[in-house]
mmCIF file of C-alpha atoms in Angstrom:
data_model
loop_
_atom_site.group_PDB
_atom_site.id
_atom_site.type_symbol
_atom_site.label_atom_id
_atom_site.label_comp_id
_atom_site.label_asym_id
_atom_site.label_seq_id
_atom_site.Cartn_x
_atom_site.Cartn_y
_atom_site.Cartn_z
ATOM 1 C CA UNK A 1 8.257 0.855 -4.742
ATOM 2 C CA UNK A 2 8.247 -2.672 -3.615
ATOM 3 C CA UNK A 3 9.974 -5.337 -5.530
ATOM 4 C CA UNK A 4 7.177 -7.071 -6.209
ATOM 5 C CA UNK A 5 5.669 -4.045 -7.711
ATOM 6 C CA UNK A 6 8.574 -3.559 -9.549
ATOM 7 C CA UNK A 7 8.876 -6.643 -11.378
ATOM 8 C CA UNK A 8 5.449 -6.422 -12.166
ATOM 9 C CA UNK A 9 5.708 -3.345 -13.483
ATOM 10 C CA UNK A 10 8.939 -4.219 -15.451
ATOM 11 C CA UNK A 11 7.037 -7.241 -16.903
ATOM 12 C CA UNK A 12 4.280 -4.970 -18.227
ATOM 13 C CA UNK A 13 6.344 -2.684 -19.735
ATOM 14 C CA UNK A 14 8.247 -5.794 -21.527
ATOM 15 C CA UNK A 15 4.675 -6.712 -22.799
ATOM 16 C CA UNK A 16 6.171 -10.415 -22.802
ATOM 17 C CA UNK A 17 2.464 -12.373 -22.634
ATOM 18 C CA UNK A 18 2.425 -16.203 -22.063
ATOM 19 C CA UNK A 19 0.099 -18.792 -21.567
ATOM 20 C CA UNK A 20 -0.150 -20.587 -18.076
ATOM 21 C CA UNK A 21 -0.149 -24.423 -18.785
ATOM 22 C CA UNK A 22 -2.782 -26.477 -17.229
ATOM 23 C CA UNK A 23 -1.790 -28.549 -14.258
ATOM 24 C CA UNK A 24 0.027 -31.186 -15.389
ATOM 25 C CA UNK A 25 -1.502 -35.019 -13.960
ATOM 26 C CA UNK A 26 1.246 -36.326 -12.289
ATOM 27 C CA UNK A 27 1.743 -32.647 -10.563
ATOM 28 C CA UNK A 28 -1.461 -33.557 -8.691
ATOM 29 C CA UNK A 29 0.475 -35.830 -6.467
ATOM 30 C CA UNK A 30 0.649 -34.250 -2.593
ATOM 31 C CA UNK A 31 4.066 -33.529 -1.542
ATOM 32 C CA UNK A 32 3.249 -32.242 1.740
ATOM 33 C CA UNK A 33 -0.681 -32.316 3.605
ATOM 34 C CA UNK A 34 -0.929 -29.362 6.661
ATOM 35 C CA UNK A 35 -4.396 -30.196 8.570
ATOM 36 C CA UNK A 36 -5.801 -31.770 5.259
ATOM 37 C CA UNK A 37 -4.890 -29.892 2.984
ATOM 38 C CA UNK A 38 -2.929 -30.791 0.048
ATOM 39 C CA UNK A 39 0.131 -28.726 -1.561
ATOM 40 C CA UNK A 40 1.248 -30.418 -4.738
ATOM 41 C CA UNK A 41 4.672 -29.980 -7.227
ATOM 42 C CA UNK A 42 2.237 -27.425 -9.242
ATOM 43 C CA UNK A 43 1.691 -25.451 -6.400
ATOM 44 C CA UNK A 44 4.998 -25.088 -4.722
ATOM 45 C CA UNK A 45 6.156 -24.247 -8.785
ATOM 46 C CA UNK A 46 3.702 -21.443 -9.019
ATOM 47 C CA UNK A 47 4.653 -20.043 -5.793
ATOM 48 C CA UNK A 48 8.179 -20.580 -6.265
ATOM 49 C CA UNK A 49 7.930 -18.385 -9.874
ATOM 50 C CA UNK A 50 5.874 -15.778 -7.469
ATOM 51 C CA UNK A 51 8.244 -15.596 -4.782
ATOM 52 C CA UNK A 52 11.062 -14.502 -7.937
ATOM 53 C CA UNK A 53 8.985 -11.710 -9.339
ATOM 54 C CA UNK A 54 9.058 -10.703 -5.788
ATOM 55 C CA UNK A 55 12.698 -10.949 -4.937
ATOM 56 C CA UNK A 56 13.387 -9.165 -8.311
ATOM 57 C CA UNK A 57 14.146 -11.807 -10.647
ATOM 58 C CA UNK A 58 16.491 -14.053 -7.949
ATOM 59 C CA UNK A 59 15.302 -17.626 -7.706
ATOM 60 C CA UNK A 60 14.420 -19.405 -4.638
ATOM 61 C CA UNK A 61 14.487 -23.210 -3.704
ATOM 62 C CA UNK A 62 11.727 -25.542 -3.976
ATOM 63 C CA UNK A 63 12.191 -25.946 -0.349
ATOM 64 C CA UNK A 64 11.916 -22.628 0.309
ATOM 65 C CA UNK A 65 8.304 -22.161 -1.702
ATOM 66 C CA UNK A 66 6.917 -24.949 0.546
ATOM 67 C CA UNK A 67 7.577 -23.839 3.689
ATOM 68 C CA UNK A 68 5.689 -20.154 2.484
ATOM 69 C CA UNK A 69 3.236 -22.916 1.396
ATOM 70 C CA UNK A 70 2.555 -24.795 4.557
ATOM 71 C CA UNK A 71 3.022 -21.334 6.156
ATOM 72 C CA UNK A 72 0.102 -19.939 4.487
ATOM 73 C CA UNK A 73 -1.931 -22.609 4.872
ATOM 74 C CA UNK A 74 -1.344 -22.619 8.857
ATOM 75 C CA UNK A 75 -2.385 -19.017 9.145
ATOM 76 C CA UNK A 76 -5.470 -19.501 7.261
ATOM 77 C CA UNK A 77 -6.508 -22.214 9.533
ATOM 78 C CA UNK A 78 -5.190 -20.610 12.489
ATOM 79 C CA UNK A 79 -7.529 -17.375 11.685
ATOM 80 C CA UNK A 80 -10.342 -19.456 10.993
ATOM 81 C CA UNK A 81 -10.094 -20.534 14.503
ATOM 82 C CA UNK A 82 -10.950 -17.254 15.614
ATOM 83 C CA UNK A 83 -13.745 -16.423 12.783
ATOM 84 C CA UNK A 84 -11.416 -14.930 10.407
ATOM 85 C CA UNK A 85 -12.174 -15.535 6.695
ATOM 86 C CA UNK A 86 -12.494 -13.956 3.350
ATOM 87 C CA UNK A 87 -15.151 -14.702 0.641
ATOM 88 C CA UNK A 88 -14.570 -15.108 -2.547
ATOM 89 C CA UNK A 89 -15.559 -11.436 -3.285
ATOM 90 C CA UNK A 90 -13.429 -10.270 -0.476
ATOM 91 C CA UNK A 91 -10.394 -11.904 -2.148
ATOM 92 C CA UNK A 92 -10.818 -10.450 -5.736
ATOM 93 C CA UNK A 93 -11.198 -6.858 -3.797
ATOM 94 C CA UNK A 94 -7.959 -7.314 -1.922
ATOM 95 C CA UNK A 95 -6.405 -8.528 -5.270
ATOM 96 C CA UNK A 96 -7.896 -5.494 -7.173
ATOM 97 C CA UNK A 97 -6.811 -2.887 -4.515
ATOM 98 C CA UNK A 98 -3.175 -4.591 -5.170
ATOM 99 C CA UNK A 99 -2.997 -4.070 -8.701
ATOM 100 C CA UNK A 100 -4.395 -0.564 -8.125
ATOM 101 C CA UNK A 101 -1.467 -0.032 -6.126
ATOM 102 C CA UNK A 102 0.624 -0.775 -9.170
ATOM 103 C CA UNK A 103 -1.574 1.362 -11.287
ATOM 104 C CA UNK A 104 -2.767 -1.520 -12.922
ATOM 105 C CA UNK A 105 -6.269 -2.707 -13.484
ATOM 106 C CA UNK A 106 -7.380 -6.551 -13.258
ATOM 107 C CA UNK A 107 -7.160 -7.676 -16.244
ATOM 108 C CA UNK A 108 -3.914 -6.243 -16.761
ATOM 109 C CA UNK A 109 -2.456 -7.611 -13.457
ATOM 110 C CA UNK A 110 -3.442 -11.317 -14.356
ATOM 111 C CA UNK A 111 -1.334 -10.950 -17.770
ATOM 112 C CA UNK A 112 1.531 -9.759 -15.852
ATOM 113 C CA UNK A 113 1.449 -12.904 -13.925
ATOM 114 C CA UNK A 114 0.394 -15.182 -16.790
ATOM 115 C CA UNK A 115 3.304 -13.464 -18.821
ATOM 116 C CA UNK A 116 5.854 -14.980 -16.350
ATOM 117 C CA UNK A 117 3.869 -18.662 -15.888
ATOM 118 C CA UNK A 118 2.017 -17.523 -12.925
ATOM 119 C CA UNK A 119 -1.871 -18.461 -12.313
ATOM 120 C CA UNK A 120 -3.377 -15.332 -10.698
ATOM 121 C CA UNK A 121 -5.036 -17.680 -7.897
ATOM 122 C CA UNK A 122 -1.560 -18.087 -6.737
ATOM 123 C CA UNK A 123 -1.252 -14.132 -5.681
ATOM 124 C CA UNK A 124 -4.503 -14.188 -4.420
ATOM 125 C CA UNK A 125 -3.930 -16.906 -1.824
ATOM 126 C CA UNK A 126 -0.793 -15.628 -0.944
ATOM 127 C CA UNK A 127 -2.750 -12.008 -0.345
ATOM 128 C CA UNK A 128 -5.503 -14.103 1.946
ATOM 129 C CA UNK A 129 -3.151 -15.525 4.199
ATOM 130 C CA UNK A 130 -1.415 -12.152 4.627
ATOM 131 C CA UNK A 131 -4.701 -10.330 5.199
ATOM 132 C CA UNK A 132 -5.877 -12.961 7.859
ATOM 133 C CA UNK A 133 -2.620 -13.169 9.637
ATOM 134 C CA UNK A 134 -2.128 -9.645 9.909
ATOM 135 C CA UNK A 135 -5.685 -9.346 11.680
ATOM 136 C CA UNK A 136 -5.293 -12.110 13.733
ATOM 137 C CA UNK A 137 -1.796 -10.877 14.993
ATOM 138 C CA UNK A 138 -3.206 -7.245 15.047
ATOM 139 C CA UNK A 139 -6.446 -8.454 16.987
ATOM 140 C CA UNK A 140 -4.809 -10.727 19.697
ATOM 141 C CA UNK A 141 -1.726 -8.684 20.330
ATOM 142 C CA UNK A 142 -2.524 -4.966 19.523
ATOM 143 C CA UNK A 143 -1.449 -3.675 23.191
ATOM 144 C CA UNK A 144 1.739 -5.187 23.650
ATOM 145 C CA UNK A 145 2.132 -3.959 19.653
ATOM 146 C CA UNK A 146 1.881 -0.388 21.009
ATOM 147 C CA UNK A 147 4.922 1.459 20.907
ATOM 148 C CA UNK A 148 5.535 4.270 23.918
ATOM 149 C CA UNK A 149 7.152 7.817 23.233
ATOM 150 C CA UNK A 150 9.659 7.235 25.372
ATOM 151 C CA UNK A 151 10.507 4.577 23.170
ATOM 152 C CA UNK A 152 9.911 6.722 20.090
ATOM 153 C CA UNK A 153 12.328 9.470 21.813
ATOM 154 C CA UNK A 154 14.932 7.257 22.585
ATOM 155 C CA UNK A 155 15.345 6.224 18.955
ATOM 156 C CA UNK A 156 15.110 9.842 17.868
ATOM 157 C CA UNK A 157 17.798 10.293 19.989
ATOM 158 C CA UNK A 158 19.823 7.087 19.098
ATOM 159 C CA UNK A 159 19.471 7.924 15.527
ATOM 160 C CA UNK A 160 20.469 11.556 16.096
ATOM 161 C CA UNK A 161 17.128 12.807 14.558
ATOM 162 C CA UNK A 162 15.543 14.990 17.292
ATOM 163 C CA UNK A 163 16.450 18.475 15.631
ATOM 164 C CA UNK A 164 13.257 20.066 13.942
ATOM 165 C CA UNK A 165 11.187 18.112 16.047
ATOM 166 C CA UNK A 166 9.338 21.588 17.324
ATOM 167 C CA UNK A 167 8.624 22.707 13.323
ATOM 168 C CA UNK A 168 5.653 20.048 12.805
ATOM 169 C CA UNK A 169 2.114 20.693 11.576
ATOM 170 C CA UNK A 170 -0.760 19.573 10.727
ATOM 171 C CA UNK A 171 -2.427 21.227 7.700
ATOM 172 C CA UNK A 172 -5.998 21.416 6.544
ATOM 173 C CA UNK A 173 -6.476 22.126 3.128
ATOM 174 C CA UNK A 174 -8.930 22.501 0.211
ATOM 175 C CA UNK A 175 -7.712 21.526 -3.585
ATOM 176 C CA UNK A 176 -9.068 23.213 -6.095
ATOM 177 C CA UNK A 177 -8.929 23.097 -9.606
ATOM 178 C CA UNK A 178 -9.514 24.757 -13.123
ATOM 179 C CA UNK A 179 -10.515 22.041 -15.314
ATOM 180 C CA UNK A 180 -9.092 21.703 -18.711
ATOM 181 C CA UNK A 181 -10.986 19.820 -21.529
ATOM 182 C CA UNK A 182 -8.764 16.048 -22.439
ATOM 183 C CA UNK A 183 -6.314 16.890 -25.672
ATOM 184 C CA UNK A 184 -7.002 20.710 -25.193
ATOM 185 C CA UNK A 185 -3.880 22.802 -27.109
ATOM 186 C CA UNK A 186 -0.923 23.484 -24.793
ATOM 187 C CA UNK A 187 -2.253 26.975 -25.023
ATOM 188 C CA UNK A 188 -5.463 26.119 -23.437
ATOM 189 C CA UNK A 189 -3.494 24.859 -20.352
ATOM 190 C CA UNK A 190 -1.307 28.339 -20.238
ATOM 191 C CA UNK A 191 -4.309 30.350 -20.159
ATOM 192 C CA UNK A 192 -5.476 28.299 -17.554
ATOM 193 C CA UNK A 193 -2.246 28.873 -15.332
ATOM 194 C CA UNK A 194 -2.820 32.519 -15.975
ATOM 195 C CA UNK A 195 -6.123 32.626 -14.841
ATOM 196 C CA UNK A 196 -4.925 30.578 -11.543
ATOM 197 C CA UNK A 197 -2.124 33.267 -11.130
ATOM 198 C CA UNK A 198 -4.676 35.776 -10.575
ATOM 199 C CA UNK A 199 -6.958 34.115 -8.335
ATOM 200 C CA UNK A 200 -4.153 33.457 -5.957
ATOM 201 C CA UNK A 201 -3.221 37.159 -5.990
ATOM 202 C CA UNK A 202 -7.210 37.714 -5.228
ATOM 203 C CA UNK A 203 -7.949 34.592 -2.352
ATOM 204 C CA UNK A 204 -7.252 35.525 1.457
ATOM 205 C CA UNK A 205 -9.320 33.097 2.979
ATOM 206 C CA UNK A 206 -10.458 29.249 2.297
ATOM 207 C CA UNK A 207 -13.963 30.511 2.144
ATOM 208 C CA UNK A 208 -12.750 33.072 -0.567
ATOM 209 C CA UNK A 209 -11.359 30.198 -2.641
ATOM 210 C CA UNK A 210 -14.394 28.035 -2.109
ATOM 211 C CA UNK A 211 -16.728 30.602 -3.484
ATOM 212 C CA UNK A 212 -14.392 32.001 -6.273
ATOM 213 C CA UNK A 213 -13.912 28.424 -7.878
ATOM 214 C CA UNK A 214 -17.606 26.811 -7.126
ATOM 215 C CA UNK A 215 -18.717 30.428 -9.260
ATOM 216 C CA UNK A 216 -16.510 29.295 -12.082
ATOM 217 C CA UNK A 217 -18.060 27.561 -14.814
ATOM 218 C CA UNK A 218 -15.077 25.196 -15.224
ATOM 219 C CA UNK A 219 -14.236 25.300 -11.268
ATOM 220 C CA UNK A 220 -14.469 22.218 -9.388
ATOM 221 C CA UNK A 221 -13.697 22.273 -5.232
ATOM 222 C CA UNK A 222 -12.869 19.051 -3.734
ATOM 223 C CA UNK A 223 -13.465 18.053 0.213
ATOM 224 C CA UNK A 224 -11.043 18.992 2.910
ATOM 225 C CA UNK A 225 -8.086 17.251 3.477
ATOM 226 C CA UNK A 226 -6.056 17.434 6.596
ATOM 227 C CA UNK A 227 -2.284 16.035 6.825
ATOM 228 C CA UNK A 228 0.088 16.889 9.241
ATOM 229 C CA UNK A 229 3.958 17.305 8.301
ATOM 230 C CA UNK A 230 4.375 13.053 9.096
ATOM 231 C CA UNK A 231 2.064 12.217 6.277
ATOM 232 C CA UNK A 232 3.698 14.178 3.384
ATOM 233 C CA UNK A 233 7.269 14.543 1.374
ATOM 234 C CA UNK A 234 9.674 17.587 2.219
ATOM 235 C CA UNK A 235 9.178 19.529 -1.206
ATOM 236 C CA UNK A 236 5.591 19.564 -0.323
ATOM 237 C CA UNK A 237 6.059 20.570 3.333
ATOM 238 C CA UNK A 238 8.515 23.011 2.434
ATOM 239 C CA UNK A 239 5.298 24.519 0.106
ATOM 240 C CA UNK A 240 2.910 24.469 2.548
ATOM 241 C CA UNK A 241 5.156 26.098 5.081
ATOM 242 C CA UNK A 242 5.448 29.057 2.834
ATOM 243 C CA UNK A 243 1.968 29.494 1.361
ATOM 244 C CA UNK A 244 0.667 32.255 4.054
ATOM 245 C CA UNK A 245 -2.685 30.295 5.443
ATOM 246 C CA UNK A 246 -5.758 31.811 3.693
ATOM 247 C CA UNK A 247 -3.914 31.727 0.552
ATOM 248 C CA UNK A 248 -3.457 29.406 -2.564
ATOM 249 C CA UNK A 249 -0.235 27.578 -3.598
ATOM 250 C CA UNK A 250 1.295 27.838 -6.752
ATOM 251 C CA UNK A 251 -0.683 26.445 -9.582
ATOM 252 C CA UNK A 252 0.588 22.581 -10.831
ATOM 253 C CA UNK A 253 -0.616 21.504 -14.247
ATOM 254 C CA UNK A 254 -2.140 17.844 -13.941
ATOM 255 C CA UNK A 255 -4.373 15.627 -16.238
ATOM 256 C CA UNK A 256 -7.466 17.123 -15.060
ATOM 257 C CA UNK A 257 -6.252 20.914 -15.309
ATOM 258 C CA UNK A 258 -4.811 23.131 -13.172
ATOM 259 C CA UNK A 259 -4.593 22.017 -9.401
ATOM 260 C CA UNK A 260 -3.921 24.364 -6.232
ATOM 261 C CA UNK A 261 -4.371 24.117 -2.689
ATOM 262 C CA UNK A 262 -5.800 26.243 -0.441
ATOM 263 C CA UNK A 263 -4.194 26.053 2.766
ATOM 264 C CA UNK A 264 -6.994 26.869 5.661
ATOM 265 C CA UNK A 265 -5.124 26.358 8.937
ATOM 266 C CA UNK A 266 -1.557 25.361 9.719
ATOM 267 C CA UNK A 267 -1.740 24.107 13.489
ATOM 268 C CA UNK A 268 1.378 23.132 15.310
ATOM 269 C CA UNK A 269 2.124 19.113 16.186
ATOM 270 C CA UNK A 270 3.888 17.378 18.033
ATOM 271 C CA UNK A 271 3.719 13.984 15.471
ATOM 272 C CA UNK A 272 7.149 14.996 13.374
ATOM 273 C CA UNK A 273 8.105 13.218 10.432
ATOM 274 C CA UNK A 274 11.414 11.687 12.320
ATOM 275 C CA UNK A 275 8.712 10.796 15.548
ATOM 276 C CA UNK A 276 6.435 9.476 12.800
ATOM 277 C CA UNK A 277 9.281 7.102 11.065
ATOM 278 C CA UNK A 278 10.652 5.914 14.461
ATOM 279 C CA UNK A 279 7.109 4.023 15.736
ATOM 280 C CA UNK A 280 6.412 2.487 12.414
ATOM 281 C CA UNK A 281 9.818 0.971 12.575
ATOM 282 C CA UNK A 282 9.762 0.025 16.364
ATOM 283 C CA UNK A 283 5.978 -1.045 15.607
ATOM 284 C CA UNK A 284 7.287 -3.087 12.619
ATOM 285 C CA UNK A 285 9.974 -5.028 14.506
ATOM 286 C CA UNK A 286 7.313 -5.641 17.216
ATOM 287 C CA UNK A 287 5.104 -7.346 15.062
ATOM 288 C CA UNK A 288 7.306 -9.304 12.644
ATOM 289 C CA UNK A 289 8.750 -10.723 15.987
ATOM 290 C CA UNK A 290 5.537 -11.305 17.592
ATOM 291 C CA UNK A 291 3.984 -13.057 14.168
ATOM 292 C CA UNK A 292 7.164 -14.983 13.979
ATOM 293 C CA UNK A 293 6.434 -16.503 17.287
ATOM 294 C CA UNK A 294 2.994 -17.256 16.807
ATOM 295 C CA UNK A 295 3.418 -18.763 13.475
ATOM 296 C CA UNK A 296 5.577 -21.134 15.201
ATOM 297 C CA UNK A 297 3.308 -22.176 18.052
ATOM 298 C CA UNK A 298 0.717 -22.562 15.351
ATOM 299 C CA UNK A 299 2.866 -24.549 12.999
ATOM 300 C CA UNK A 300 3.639 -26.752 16.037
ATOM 301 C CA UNK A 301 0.234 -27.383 16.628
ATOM 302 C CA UNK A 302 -0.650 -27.886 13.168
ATOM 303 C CA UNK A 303 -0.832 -31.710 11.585
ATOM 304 C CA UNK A 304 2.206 -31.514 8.847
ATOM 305 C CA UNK A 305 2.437 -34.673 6.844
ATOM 306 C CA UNK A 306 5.605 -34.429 4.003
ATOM 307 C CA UNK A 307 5.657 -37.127 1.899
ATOM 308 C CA UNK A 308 8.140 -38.775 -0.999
#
């Protein structure tokens, strides 16, 4: 969990709810202009009490909050350059999808951020200029972000990680579930399990499971999913691995009944978690280094007025 999301959720829980104060007159002054655009003592404020929710509660410098300011502002017009925008609507998706994240709705994300002083426009511009910039980087330097396997071996091998690399798989699977009635009796949910037990001594095949559970009056099949060993946690690869293929897993009691998986193939791959973890850290340090360069050509080129 990020530490953003953390302080958020921390926040929530503390259900401490206060009102953001209107801008203040004299906060309308411009401390610094970047290509015309204005950032006053209420903004760098508001995005110095967002940059503390983020770091966990540790406060940051005035000084600090402006440069993120002026930052922000130069990748917005740097993106623009290059037709890069976001509506209005796009915005309040990307700040939706963000509270989702956090398992919290709209509504409940802007009281967070009121509840510590914090005007939700000042997440969502923060959350534009990361969007843009990360296409813009993305878009003008995706091959040289590409990260080789002999790079991705070497690490491996640096980091003393290489063993199990030949035990990978990629897994397609079909969930299935017995649905159980919202504030049925515990009792309800064991004669459920029971009834799951069964099946799974009765399915041999994904087809099998398919038919058994779309005959079911309270049987609901969901689509095919496919993961390989990369995209999910050791207890559940260590499952999968010793479900026989054709057959369920062991039933898991969940809000919307009883949930199993049928597991339909289990294919051999060579993408292994360790292979998987190695080129989104090598791809990670070649694009924080590459945005870090081109944030300063662009600030360099940029028209930065600070004023007293």
């Amino acid at each position: 969990m990020s530490p953003l999301r953390l302080s958020l959720m921390l926040v929530l829980m503390s259900g401490a709810i206060a009102t953001v104060p209107d801008r203040p007159a004299h906060a309308q002054n411009a401390v610094v202009i970047v290509n015309g655009d204005p950032i006053t003592n209420f903004d760098i404020d508001q995005r110095a009490k967002l940059m503390q929710l983020s770091n966990g509660g540790k406060a940051v410098s005035r000084q600090e909050a402006m440069e993120e300011l002026i930052n922000d502002r130069v990748k917005i017009k740097e993106a623009k350059k290059f037709n890069l925008d976001m509506t209005p609507s796009d915005v309040e998706a990307q700040y939706a999808a963000t509270g989702a994240r956090m398992r919290l709705n709209t509504e409940q994300l802007n009281k967070v951020l009121e509840g510590r002083g914090i005007r939700p426009e000042t997440l969502k511009l923060r959350i534009k200029a990361d969007y843009v910039w990360s296409q813009l980087v993305r878009g003008r330097y995706g091959q040289s972000l590409l990260v080789g396997e002999r790079d991705i071996a070497s690490a491996i091998e640096v980091k003393g990680d290489a063993k199990g690399a030949g035990d990978s798989f990629e897994y397609r699977m079909r969930p299935v579930v017995l649905l159980v009635p919202r504030g049925a009796a515990q009792s309800t949910f064991e004669q459920r399990k029971r009834e799951a037990e069964s099946l799974r001594g009765r399915v041999q095949s994904c087809d099998q499971a398919e038919g058994f559970f779309r005959s079911m009056r309270d049987g609901v099949v969901r689509d095919v999913v496919i993961k390989t060993s990369a995209d999910l946690p050791p207890n559940l690869r260590e499952m999968l691995d010793k479900t026989p293929v054709g057959q369920l897993t062991p039933p898991e009691v969940t809000r919307q009944g009883v949930e199993m998986v049928a597991l339909c193939s289990r294919t051999p791959t060579t993408e292994t978690p360790q292979k998987r973890e190695a080129r989104e850290k090598l791809f990670a340090q070649k694009y924080e280094a590459q945005a870090k360069k081109y944030l300063q050509e662009a600030r360099r080129s940029s028209m930065i007025e600070y004023r007293n």
